[in-house]
CSV table of C-alpha atoms in Angstrom, one decimal:
chain,number,residue,atom,x,y,z
A,72,MET,CA,-52.7,-45.7,183.7
A,73,PRO,CA,-49.3,-46.6,182.4
A,74,THR,CA,-46.7,-44.1,181.4
A,75,ILE,CA,-45.4,-43.6,177.9
A,76,LEU,CA,-42.1,-45.1,179.0
A,77,GLU,CA,-43.8,-48.2,180.4
A,78,VAL,CA,-45.7,-48.9,177.2
A,79,LEU,CA,-42.7,-48.2,174.9
A,80,THR,CA,-40.6,-50.8,176.8
A,81,ARG,CA,-43.2,-53.6,176.7
A,82,ASN,CA,-42.6,-56.8,174.8
A,83,ASN,CA,-43.0,-56.8,171.0
A,84,VAL,CA,-45.2,-59.5,169.4
A,85,SER,CA,-43.5,-62.8,168.5
A,86,VAL,CA,-43.0,-63.0,164.7
A,87,ASN,CA,-43.1,-66.3,162.8
A,88,SER,CA,-40.7,-65.9,159.9
A,89,ASP,CA,-40.3,-69.6,159.0
A,90,SER,CA,-41.7,-69.1,155.6
A,91,VAL,CA,-39.3,-66.3,154.5
A,92,VAL,CA,-37.1,-67.2,151.6
A,93,PRO,CA,-33.6,-65.6,151.5
A,94,GLY,CA,-32.8,-63.3,148.5
A,95,ALA,CA,-30.9,-60.2,147.3
A,96,ASN,CA,-31.5,-56.7,148.5
A,97,THR,CA,-32.4,-53.5,146.6
A,98,THR,CA,-29.7,-51.9,144.5
A,99,VAL,CA,-29.9,-48.2,144.3
A,100,ARG,CA,-27.8,-46.0,142.0
A,101,THR,CA,-26.0,-43.6,144.3
A,102,ASP,CA,-22.7,-41.9,145.1
A,103,ILE,CA,-23.1,-42.9,148.8
A,104,GLN,CA,-21.2,-46.1,149.4
A,105,PRO,CA,-20.2,-46.7,153.1
A,106,GLU,CA,-17.3,-49.1,153.7
A,107,ASP,CA,-17.9,-49.6,157.4
A,108,TRP,CA,-19.8,-48.1,160.3
A,109,VAL,CA,-19.0,-47.0,163.8
A,110,PRO,CA,-21.0,-47.4,167.1
A,111,TRP,CA,-23.3,-44.5,168.0
A,112,ARG,CA,-22.3,-44.8,171.6
A,113,ASP,CA,-24.6,-42.2,173.3
A,114,PHE,CA,-27.7,-43.5,171.6
A,115,ASN,CA,-28.7,-45.6,174.6
A,116,TYR,CA,-31.4,-46.0,177.2
A,117,SER,CA,-29.9,-43.8,179.9
A,118,THR,CA,-29.1,-40.9,177.6
A,119,LEU,CA,-32.5,-41.0,175.8
A,120,THR,CA,-34.6,-41.3,178.9
A,121,ARG,CA,-32.6,-38.5,180.6
A,122,ILE,CA,-33.2,-36.2,177.6
A,123,PHE,CA,-36.9,-37.0,177.4
A,124,HIS,CA,-37.7,-37.8,181.0
A,125,THR,CA,-40.6,-35.4,181.3
A,126,GLU,CA,-42.3,-36.6,178.1
A,127,LEU,CA,-41.8,-40.3,179.0
A,128,ARG,CA,-43.5,-39.8,182.4
A,129,LYS,CA,-46.7,-38.6,180.7
A,130,GLU,CA,-49.7,-40.9,180.8
A,131,TYR,CA,-50.1,-43.1,177.7
A,132,ARG,CA,-53.5,-42.4,176.1
A,133,GLY,CA,-53.5,-45.1,173.4
A,134,GLY,CA,-55.6,-47.6,175.3
A,135,ASN,CA,-55.0,-51.3,175.5
A,136,GLU,CA,-53.1,-53.1,172.8
A,137,ARG,CA,-55.2,-55.8,171.1
A,138,ARG,CA,-54.2,-59.5,171.1
A,139,PRO,CA,-52.8,-60.6,167.8
A,140,LEU,CA,-54.3,-63.5,165.9
A,141,GLU,CA,-51.8,-66.3,165.2
A,142,LYS,CA,-52.0,-65.9,161.4
A,143,GLU,CA,-51.2,-62.2,161.8
A,144,LEU,CA,-47.8,-63.0,163.1
A,145,ILE,CA,-46.8,-65.1,160.2
A,146,ILE,CA,-44.7,-63.3,157.6
A,147,ASN,CA,-43.3,-64.5,154.2
A,148,ASN,CA,-42.1,-61.3,152.6
A,149,GLU,CA,-41.5,-57.6,153.3
A,150,LYS,CA,-45.2,-56.7,152.6
A,151,THR,CA,-46.5,-59.1,155.3
A,152,LEU,CA,-43.8,-57.8,157.7
A,153,GLU,CA,-44.8,-54.2,157.0
A,154,THR,CA,-48.4,-55.1,157.6
A,155,LEU,CA,-47.5,-56.6,160.9
A,156,LEU,CA,-45.4,-53.6,161.9
A,157,GLY,CA,-48.3,-51.3,160.9
A,158,LYS,CA,-50.7,-53.2,163.2
A,159,PHE,CA,-48.6,-53.9,166.3
A,160,LEU,CA,-45.6,-51.5,166.4
A,161,SER,CA,-46.2,-48.1,164.8
A,162,PRO,CA,-49.6,-47.5,166.4
A,163,VAL,CA,-48.1,-47.7,169.9
A,164,ILE,CA,-45.3,-45.3,168.9
A,165,ASN,CA,-47.7,-42.9,167.3
A,166,TYR,CA,-50.0,-42.7,170.3
A,167,ALA,CA,-46.9,-41.9,172.4
A,168,LEU,CA,-46.0,-39.2,169.9
A,169,ASP,CA,-49.4,-37.6,169.5
A,170,ASP,CA,-49.4,-35.5,172.6
A,171,GLN,CA,-45.8,-34.4,172.2
A,172,ALA,CA,-44.2,-31.4,170.5
A,173,GLY,CA,-44.7,-31.4,166.7
A,174,GLN,CA,-47.3,-34.3,166.9
A,175,THR,CA,-45.0,-36.4,164.8
A,176,TYR,CA,-46.5,-39.4,162.9
A,177,LEU,CA,-44.5,-42.5,161.9
A,178,GLY,CA,-45.9,-44.1,158.8
A,179,GLU,CA,-45.4,-44.9,155.2
A,180,GLY,CA,-42.7,-43.1,153.2
A,181,SER,CA,-45.2,-42.5,150.4
A,182,ARG,CA,-46.9,-39.8,152.5
A,183,CYS,CA,-43.9,-37.7,151.5
A,184,GLY,CA,-43.7,-38.9,147.9
A,185,ASP,CA,-40.6,-40.7,148.9
A,186,ASP,CA,-39.1,-44.1,147.9
A,187,ALA,CA,-38.3,-44.9,151.6
A,188,ASP,CA,-40.6,-47.4,153.3
A,189,TRP,CA,-40.9,-45.2,156.4
A,190,SER,CA,-41.3,-41.6,157.1
A,191,ALA,CA,-41.9,-39.3,160.1
A,192,ILE,CA,-44.0,-36.2,159.4
A,193,SER,CA,-45.1,-33.2,161.4
A,194,ASP,CA,-47.8,-30.6,160.8
A,195,GLU,CA,-45.2,-28.0,161.6
A,196,LEU,CA,-42.8,-29.0,158.8
A,197,PHE,CA,-44.1,-29.0,155.2
A,198,ASP,CA,-44.2,-26.8,152.1
A,199,GLU,CA,-46.4,-26.5,149.1
A,200,HIS,CA,-45.2,-29.9,147.9
A,201,GLY,CA,-46.3,-31.7,151.1
A,202,TYR,CA,-44.7,-33.0,154.3
A,203,PHE,CA,-41.0,-33.3,154.8
A,204,ASN,CA,-39.7,-36.8,155.6
A,205,LEU,CA,-37.9,-36.1,158.9
A,206,LEU,CA,-36.9,-39.8,159.5
A,207,PRO,CA,-36.5,-42.0,156.5
A,208,GLY,CA,-36.4,-45.8,157.1
A,209,ASP,CA,-36.5,-49.0,155.2
A,210,THR,CA,-37.9,-52.5,156.0
A,211,LYS,CA,-35.8,-55.5,155.5
A,212,LEU,CA,-36.2,-59.2,156.2
A,213,ASP,CA,-33.6,-60.8,158.5
A,214,ALA,CA,-33.1,-63.6,155.9
A,215,LYS,CA,-32.0,-60.9,153.4
A,216,TRP,CA,-30.2,-58.4,155.6
A,217,ARG,CA,-28.7,-58.3,159.1
A,218,PRO,CA,-26.0,-56.2,160.7
A,219,THR,CA,-23.5,-59.0,160.8
A,220,MET,CA,-23.4,-59.1,157.1
A,221,LEU,CA,-20.7,-56.4,157.3
A,222,ARG,CA,-18.3,-59.3,158.0
A,223,ASP,CA,-19.8,-62.2,156.1
A,224,ASN,CA,-21.7,-60.7,153.1
A,225,PHE,CA,-20.4,-57.2,152.6
A,226,ASN,CA,-22.1,-56.5,149.3
A,227,GLU,CA,-25.6,-57.2,150.7
A,228,TRP,CA,-24.8,-55.2,153.9
A,229,GLN,CA,-23.7,-52.2,151.9
A,230,LYS,CA,-26.8,-52.2,149.6
A,231,ALA,CA,-29.2,-51.7,152.5
A,232,VAL,CA,-27.0,-49.1,154.4
A,233,SER,CA,-26.3,-47.2,151.2
A,234,GLN,CA,-30.0,-47.2,150.3
A,235,VAL,CA,-31.1,-45.7,153.6
A,236,GLU,CA,-28.2,-43.2,153.7
A,237,THR,CA,-29.3,-42.0,150.2
A,238,TYR,CA,-32.9,-41.4,151.6
A,239,MET,CA,-31.4,-39.5,154.5
A,240,ALA,CA,-29.3,-37.3,152.2
A,241,ARG,CA,-32.2,-36.8,149.8
A,242,ASN,CA,-34.3,-35.5,152.7
A,243,SER,CA,-31.5,-33.5,154.3
A,244,THR,CA,-31.8,-35.3,157.7
A,245,ARG,CA,-29.1,-36.9,159.8
A,246,TYR,CA,-31.3,-39.6,161.2
A,247,GLY,CA,-32.6,-42.8,159.6
A,248,PHE,CA,-33.1,-46.5,160.3
A,249,ILE,CA,-33.4,-50.1,159.0
A,250,LEU,CA,-36.1,-52.3,160.6
A,251,THR,CA,-36.3,-56.1,160.4
A,252,GLU,CA,-38.2,-58.7,162.4
A,253,THR,CA,-35.2,-59.2,164.6
A,254,ASN,CA,-33.5,-55.8,164.9
A,255,LEU,CA,-33.7,-52.1,164.5
A,256,VAL,CA,-30.6,-50.3,163.3
A,257,ALA,CA,-30.6,-46.6,164.1
A,258,LEU,CA,-28.3,-44.5,161.8
A,259,ARG,CA,-26.8,-41.1,161.9
A,260,LEU,CA,-25.1,-39.5,158.9
A,261,THR,CA,-22.1,-37.1,159.1
A,262,ARG,CA,-20.7,-35.1,156.3
A,263,GLN,CA,-17.0,-35.5,155.4
A,264,PRO,CA,-15.0,-32.2,154.9
A,265,LEU,CA,-13.5,-31.7,151.5
A,266,ASP,CA,-11.5,-28.8,150.4
A,267,ALA,CA,-12.3,-27.2,147.0
A,268,GLY,CA,-9.6,-29.1,145.1
A,269,MET,CA,-10.6,-32.4,146.5
A,270,ALA,CA,-14.2,-31.8,145.7
A,271,LEU,CA,-13.5,-31.0,142.0
A,272,LEU,CA,-11.4,-34.2,141.7
A,273,ARG,CA,-13.8,-36.4,143.7
A,274,PRO,CA,-14.0,-39.7,141.9
A,275,GLN,CA,-17.4,-40.9,140.7
A,276,ARG,CA,-18.4,-44.4,141.7
A,277,ALA,CA,-20.0,-46.9,139.4
A,278,THR,CA,-22.2,-48.4,142.0
A,279,ALA,CA,-25.3,-49.9,140.6
A,280,THR,CA,-26.4,-52.3,137.9
A,281,SER,CA,-30.1,-52.0,138.6
A,282,LEU,CA,-32.5,-49.1,139.3
A,283,THR,CA,-35.4,-51.4,140.5
A,284,HIS,CA,-36.6,-51.6,144.0
A,285,GLN,CA,-37.5,-55.3,144.2
A,286,ARG,CA,-39.0,-56.1,147.5
A,287,HIS,CA,-39.5,-59.8,146.8
A,288,SER,CA,-40.2,-62.0,143.8
A,289,SER,CA,-44.0,-62.0,144.3
A,290,ASP,CA,-44.3,-58.2,144.7
A,291,VAL,CA,-44.6,-55.6,142.0
A,292,SER,CA,-41.3,-53.8,141.4
A,293,MET,CA,-40.9,-50.1,142.1
A,294,ALA,CA,-38.7,-47.8,140.2
A,295,SER,CA,-36.1,-46.1,142.3
A,296,THR,CA,-35.3,-42.4,141.8
A,297,GLY,CA,-31.7,-43.0,142.5
A,298,ILE,CA,-28.9,-40.8,141.1
A,299,SER,CA,-26.2,-41.5,138.7
A,300,GLY,CA,-22.6,-40.5,139.0
A,301,SER,CA,-22.2,-36.9,137.9
A,302,ALA,CA,-20.2,-33.8,138.6
A,303,TYR,CA,-19.7,-32.9,142.3
A,304,SER,CA,-22.3,-30.4,143.5
A,305,ASP,CA,-22.3,-28.8,147.0
A,306,ASN,CA,-26.0,-27.9,146.5
A,307,ASN,CA,-27.2,-31.5,146.4
A,308,PRO,CA,-26.7,-33.6,149.6
A,309,GLU,CA,-26.9,-36.8,147.5
A,310,HIS,CA,-23.5,-35.8,146.0
A,311,TRP,CA,-21.8,-34.9,149.2
A,312,ALA,CA,-19.0,-37.0,150.7
A,313,TYR,CA,-19.9,-38.7,153.9
A,314,CYS,CA,-18.1,-40.4,156.7
A,315,ASN,CA,-19.0,-44.0,157.6
A,316,PRO,CA,-22.4,-43.8,159.5
A,317,GLU,CA,-22.9,-44.2,163.2
A,318,TYR,CA,-25.2,-47.0,164.2
A,319,ALA,CA,-26.9,-48.6,167.1
A,320,VAL,CA,-28.5,-52.1,167.0
A,321,ILE,CA,-31.6,-52.8,169.1
A,322,ASP,CA,-32.8,-56.3,169.5
A,323,TRP,CA,-36.5,-57.1,168.8
A,324,ALA,CA,-36.7,-59.1,172.0
A,325,ALA,CA,-35.4,-56.2,174.2
A,326,SER,CA,-38.0,-55.2,176.8
A,327,GLY,CA,-38.5,-54.0,180.3
A,328,GLN,CA,-37.3,-51.2,182.6
A,329,GLY,CA,-33.8,-50.1,181.9
A,330,ASN,CA,-33.6,-51.6,178.4
A,331,LEU,CA,-33.6,-49.7,175.1
A,332,THR,CA,-36.4,-51.2,173.0
A,333,ILE,CA,-37.3,-50.8,169.4
A,334,LYS,CA,-40.4,-48.8,170.1
A,335,LEU,CA,-38.5,-46.5,172.5
A,336,ALA,CA,-35.7,-46.0,170.0
A,337,LEU,CA,-38.0,-45.1,167.1
A,338,TRP,CA,-40.0,-42.7,169.4
A,339,ALA,CA,-36.8,-41.0,170.4
A,340,LEU,CA,-35.5,-40.7,166.8
A,341,ALA,CA,-38.8,-39.2,165.8
A,342,MET,CA,-38.7,-36.7,168.7
A,343,MET,CA,-35.1,-35.7,167.9
A,344,ALA,CA,-35.8,-35.3,164.1
A,345,THR,CA,-38.8,-33.2,164.7
A,346,ASN,CA,-37.8,-30.9,167.6
A,347,GLY,CA,-34.0,-30.9,167.7
A,348,ASP,CA,-31.3,-30.3,165.1
A,349,ARG,CA,-31.6,-32.7,162.2
A,350,HIS,CA,-29.6,-31.1,159.4
A,351,ILE,CA,-26.6,-33.0,158.2
A,352,ASP,CA,-23.3,-31.5,159.5
A,353,TYR,CA,-19.6,-32.2,159.6
A,354,SER,CA,-19.7,-33.2,163.3
A,355,TYR,CA,-22.2,-33.2,166.2
A,356,PRO,CA,-22.1,-32.4,169.9
A,357,ASP,CA,-23.1,-35.2,172.2
A,358,LEU,CA,-26.8,-36.0,172.3
A,359,ASP,CA,-27.5,-34.8,175.9
A,360,THR,CA,-25.8,-31.3,175.7
A,361,TRP,CA,-26.9,-27.7,175.5
A,362,ARG,CA,-25.7,-24.7,173.5
A,363,TRP,CA,-26.3,-20.9,173.9
A,364,ALA,CA,-28.5,-19.1,171.4
A,365,ASP,CA,-30.2,-15.7,171.6
A,366,GLY,CA,-30.4,-15.5,175.4
A,367,TYR,CA,-31.4,-19.1,176.0
A,368,TYR,CA,-29.8,-22.5,176.4
A,369,VAL,CA,-31.1,-24.8,173.7
A,370,HIS,CA,-30.8,-28.6,174.0
A,371,ASN,CA,-29.0,-29.9,170.9
A,372,SER,CA,-31.2,-33.0,170.5
A,373,SER,CA,-34.6,-32.2,172.0
A,374,GLY,CA,-34.8,-28.5,171.1
A,375,ALA,CA,-35.9,-27.6,174.6
A,376,THR,CA,-34.9,-24.2,176.0
A,377,LYS,CA,-34.2,-22.7,179.4
A,378,PRO,CA,-32.6,-19.6,180.8
A,379,SER,CA,-29.9,-21.3,182.9
A,380,LEU,CA,-28.1,-24.6,183.3
A,381,SER,CA,-28.0,-26.9,186.3
A,382,LYS,CA,-24.8,-28.5,187.5
A,383,ARG,CA,-25.7,-31.8,185.8
A,384,ASP,CA,-26.1,-30.1,182.4
A,385,VAL,CA,-23.3,-30.3,179.8
A,386,TYR,CA,-22.6,-27.2,177.7
A,387,GLN,CA,-21.3,-28.1,174.2
A,388,GLU,CA,-21.4,-26.1,171.0
A,389,ALA,CA,-21.2,-27.7,167.6
A,390,PHE,CA,-17.7,-28.1,166.1
A,391,SER,CA,-16.6,-25.5,163.6
A,392,VAL,CA,-15.3,-26.7,160.3
A,393,GLY,CA,-13.1,-24.3,158.4
A,394,GLY,CA,-9.9,-24.1,156.5
A,395,ASN,CA,-7.7,-24.6,159.5
A,396,SER,CA,-10.1,-26.4,161.8
A,397,GLU,CA,-9.6,-29.8,163.1
A,398,VAL,CA,-12.5,-32.0,164.1
A,399,ASN,CA,-13.2,-35.4,165.4
A,400,ILE,CA,-15.5,-37.0,162.9
A,401,PRO,CA,-17.3,-40.4,163.3
A,402,GLY,CA,-16.0,-42.8,160.8
A,403,GLY,CA,-13.5,-40.3,159.5
A,404,ILE,CA,-9.9,-39.2,160.2
A,405,GLU,CA,-9.5,-38.5,163.9
A,406,THR,CA,-7.7,-35.3,164.9
A,407,THR,CA,-7.6,-32.9,167.8
A,408,SER,CA,-10.9,-31.2,168.2
A,409,GLU,CA,-11.7,-27.8,169.5
A,410,LEU,CA,-15.1,-26.4,170.5
A,411,GLN,CA,-16.5,-23.4,168.8
A,412,GLN,CA,-16.6,-20.7,171.4
A,413,THR,CA,-19.6,-18.5,172.2
A,414,ASN,CA,-20.3,-16.0,175.0
A,415,ASP,CA,-21.7,-18.4,177.5
A,416,PRO,CA,-22.8,-16.5,180.7
A,417,GLN,CA,-22.5,-19.7,182.6
A,418,SER,CA,-19.0,-20.5,181.4
A,419,GLN,CA,-18.2,-22.4,184.6
A,420,PHE,CA,-20.2,-25.3,183.2
A,421,THR,CA,-18.1,-25.5,180.0
A,422,GLU,CA,-15.5,-27.6,181.9
A,423,GLU,CA,-18.0,-30.4,181.9
A,424,SER,CA,-18.2,-30.3,178.1
A,425,ALA,CA,-16.6,-33.2,176.3
A,426,GLY,CA,-15.2,-33.1,172.8
A,427,GLY,CA,-15.7,-35.8,170.3
A,428,THR,CA,-16.3,-39.4,171.3
A,429,GLY,CA,-12.9,-40.5,170.0
A,430,GLN,CA,-14.5,-43.4,168.2
A,431,PRO,CA,-12.2,-46.0,166.5
A,432,SER,CA,-12.2,-45.7,162.8
A,433,SER,CA,-13.1,-49.4,162.2
A,434,HIS,CA,-15.4,-51.8,164.0
A,435,HIS,CA,-15.4,-55.1,162.0
A,436,GLU,CA,-14.9,-57.2,165.1
A,437,ASN,CA,-17.9,-56.2,167.3
A,438,ILE,CA,-21.5,-55.3,166.5
A,439,PRO,CA,-22.7,-53.5,169.7
A,440,THR,CA,-26.4,-54.6,170.2
A,441,HIS,CA,-28.9,-53.6,172.9
A,442,LEU,CA,-30.1,-56.9,174.1
A,443,ARG,CA,-33.2,-58.0,175.9
A,444,ASP,CA,-31.5,-58.1,179.4
A,445,GLY,CA,-30.1,-54.5,179.0
A,446,THR,CA,-26.5,-55.6,178.3
A,447,SER,CA,-24.5,-54.8,175.2
A,448,ILE,CA,-22.1,-57.1,173.6
A,449,ASP,CA,-19.5,-54.3,173.3
A,450,ASN,CA,-19.6,-54.1,177.2
A,451,GLN,CA,-20.4,-50.4,177.4
A,452,PRO,CA,-21.3,-49.4,180.9
A,453,HIS,CA,-25.0,-48.9,181.7
A,454,VAL,CA,-25.5,-45.6,183.3
A,455,ASN,CA,-28.5,-44.8,185.4
A,456,GLU,CA,-28.6,-41.2,186.5
A,457,GLU,CA,-31.4,-39.4,188.2
A,458,ASP,CA,-33.5,-37.1,186.1
A,459,ASP,CA,-33.1,-33.3,186.4
A,460,ASP,CA,-36.6,-31.8,187.0
A,461,THR,CA,-35.4,-28.3,186.3
A,462,ARG,CA,-35.2,-28.9,182.5
A,463,THR,CA,-37.7,-27.2,180.3
A,464,GLU,CA,-40.2,-29.7,178.8
A,465,VAL,CA,-39.7,-30.4,175.1
A,466,GLY,CA,-42.6,-29.0,173.4
A,467,SER,CA,-42.3,-25.4,172.4
A,468,SER,CA,-38.6,-24.8,171.9
A,469,HIS,CA,-39.0,-23.7,168.3
A,470,HIS,CA,-42.1,-21.7,169.1
A,471,ARG,CA,-40.5,-20.0,172.1
A,472,ARG,CA,-37.4,-19.1,170.1
A,473,ARG,CA,-39.4,-17.7,167.3
A,474,GLY,CA,-41.4,-15.6,169.8
A,475,LYS,CA,-38.2,-14.3,171.5
A,476,ARG,CA,-36.2,-13.7,168.3
A,477,SER,CA,-36.9,-11.2,165.5
A,478,ARG,CA,-36.6,-12.6,162.0
A,479,THR,CA,-33.5,-11.9,159.9
A,480,GLY,CA,-34.7,-11.1,156.3
A,481,VAL,CA,-32.6,-12.6,153.5
A,482,THR,CA,-32.9,-12.8,149.7
A,483,ILE,CA,-32.7,-16.2,148.0
A,484,HIS,CA,-30.4,-16.2,145.0
A,485,ALA,CA,-30.1,-18.8,142.3
A,486,HIS,CA,-26.6,-20.1,141.4
A,487,LYS,CA,-25.7,-19.1,137.9
A,488,LYS,CA,-23.9,-22.4,137.3
A,489,GLY,CA,-24.9,-25.8,138.6
A,490,GLY,CA,-28.4,-24.9,139.8
A,491,GLY,CA,-29.5,-24.6,143.4
A,492,PHE,CA,-30.0,-21.6,145.7
A,493,TYR,CA,-28.1,-19.7,148.3
A,494,TYR,CA,-28.5,-16.8,150.8
A,495,LYS,CA,-26.2,-14.7,152.9
A,496,ASN,CA,-26.4,-15.5,156.6
A,497,ALA,CA,-26.0,-13.0,159.5
A,498,ARG,CA,-22.2,-13.1,159.2
A,499,GLY,CA,-22.4,-12.3,155.4
A,500,ASP,CA,-21.3,-15.8,154.4
A,501,LYS,CA,-22.9,-17.5,151.4
A,502,VAL,CA,-24.9,-20.5,152.5
A,503,ASP,CA,-26.3,-23.1,150.0
A,504,THR,CA,-29.9,-24.1,150.7
A,505,GLU,CA,-32.9,-26.0,149.4
A,506,LYS,CA,-36.5,-24.8,149.3
A,507,ARG,CA,-37.6,-27.9,151.2
A,508,ALA,CA,-35.5,-26.9,154.1
A,509,TRP,CA,-37.6,-23.8,154.7
A,510,ARG,CA,-40.9,-23.8,156.6
A,511,ARG,CA,-43.8,-22.2,154.8
A,512,VAL,CA,-45.4,-19.4,156.8
A,513,LYS,CA,-48.3,-17.1,155.8
A,514,ASP,CA,-46.0,-14.3,154.5
A,515,GLY,CA,-43.2,-16.3,153.0
A,516,TYR,CA,-40.7,-18.9,154.3
A,517,GLU,CA,-38.7,-19.3,157.5
A,518,LEU,CA,-35.5,-21.2,158.2
A,519,GLU,CA,-34.6,-22.0,161.9
A,520,GLY,CA,-30.9,-21.7,162.3
A,521,ARG,CA,-28.8,-22.3,165.4
A,522,SER,CA,-28.8,-18.6,166.3
A,523,HIS,CA,-31.1,-16.9,163.9
A,524,VAL,CA,-34.5,-17.3,162.3
A,525,TYR,CA,-34.1,-16.4,158.6
A,526,TYR,CA,-37.0,-15.2,156.5
A,527,THR,CA,-37.6,-14.7,152.8
A,528,LYS,CA,-40.7,-13.7,151.0
A,529,LYS,CA,-40.1,-15.9,147.9
A,530,PHE,CA,-37.7,-18.2,146.0
A,531,PRO,CA,-36.5,-17.4,142.5
A,532,GLY,CA,-38.5,-18.8,139.7
């Protein structure tokens, strides 16, 4: 039987898009308006297969993929493309996810009551309103949107990226994607620091002339629940300031051993969004790194835990952002970065920890793409390191940590002005929060933090 990795790196079906007619993209009213993007350099085959090597070696239990009929491969609008993707792409990914931690399911955004075309859901992450959308995504036609439009049709490029970033902010998740019949674009969203004075003076953008989600001329229009410019609020992620997003482009034709494929990339995004950290922050450690929390090392992307690090493991805490802190932020102002220090009992490994990636602030010239032959047009080196079998399998990191840690009880308070909720963390700091960020348990609600599991019996109102 084939392994999950072997199946996820097989060829995609050949799509016939000759009948697609070019047109404009959706316009969403939103404060989030990226001006550029920067390469997400460690979202690549070697890094992802190193993180999830145990899971990818498992036997694939989805059976044989059926042979498509010729007419099934002909598309003429987004609806027919989504039908094709639902038959020949997402089922393979979902079978590969089914036996994994969280049993994530990649499907329609409407499963979460969301405007996004795509969602990733897990039985472990929901509340009384339904599932959380852990991985929002949107389907586009290549005739209407492609990554190179950043250079030759900026307004259309911005519409799509702004739309998906708004879905990501609305769902409080750093990961998202845009999927066409020629490319997958994986996105990561990073918050931009603002001091109090800048936040109050933050200009509002007049960004949209239409609130209608028009897929194509023959389809029924869908009303978008976008937001209008309003007073800045730190309680609503849709009103936060963001850096230009990080991105990785994966070619539809990419396949075979050693190549990052669309199915493998979507599978990895779903795994990271379900089991690792997905909250939107001011900066992030590298994907394949570990932090110290409550007596265990926790993997920053997969959520796996283990009691000690090997020589190949990289220890890297998240960056701290405070009044005098300096951070290296993707797409933002680059400054000297300093790691947040913790009591690491294996401090000899911290010398392996790297700071920020030092990404350039603008990348109009090159669109790095994972091609079918495993190369990238930005000429990044292709690393192929051996797996480390001492790593704990992704699967029960959240469960193990809950079992090992006592819960920290907190009271949820409602802000007197501006709406929203907050609680005081273990250090006594006020932390803004949303009800959807908490996991419903039988006696109340839990929130999994980096170092603590917070518990509250109820929310105000």
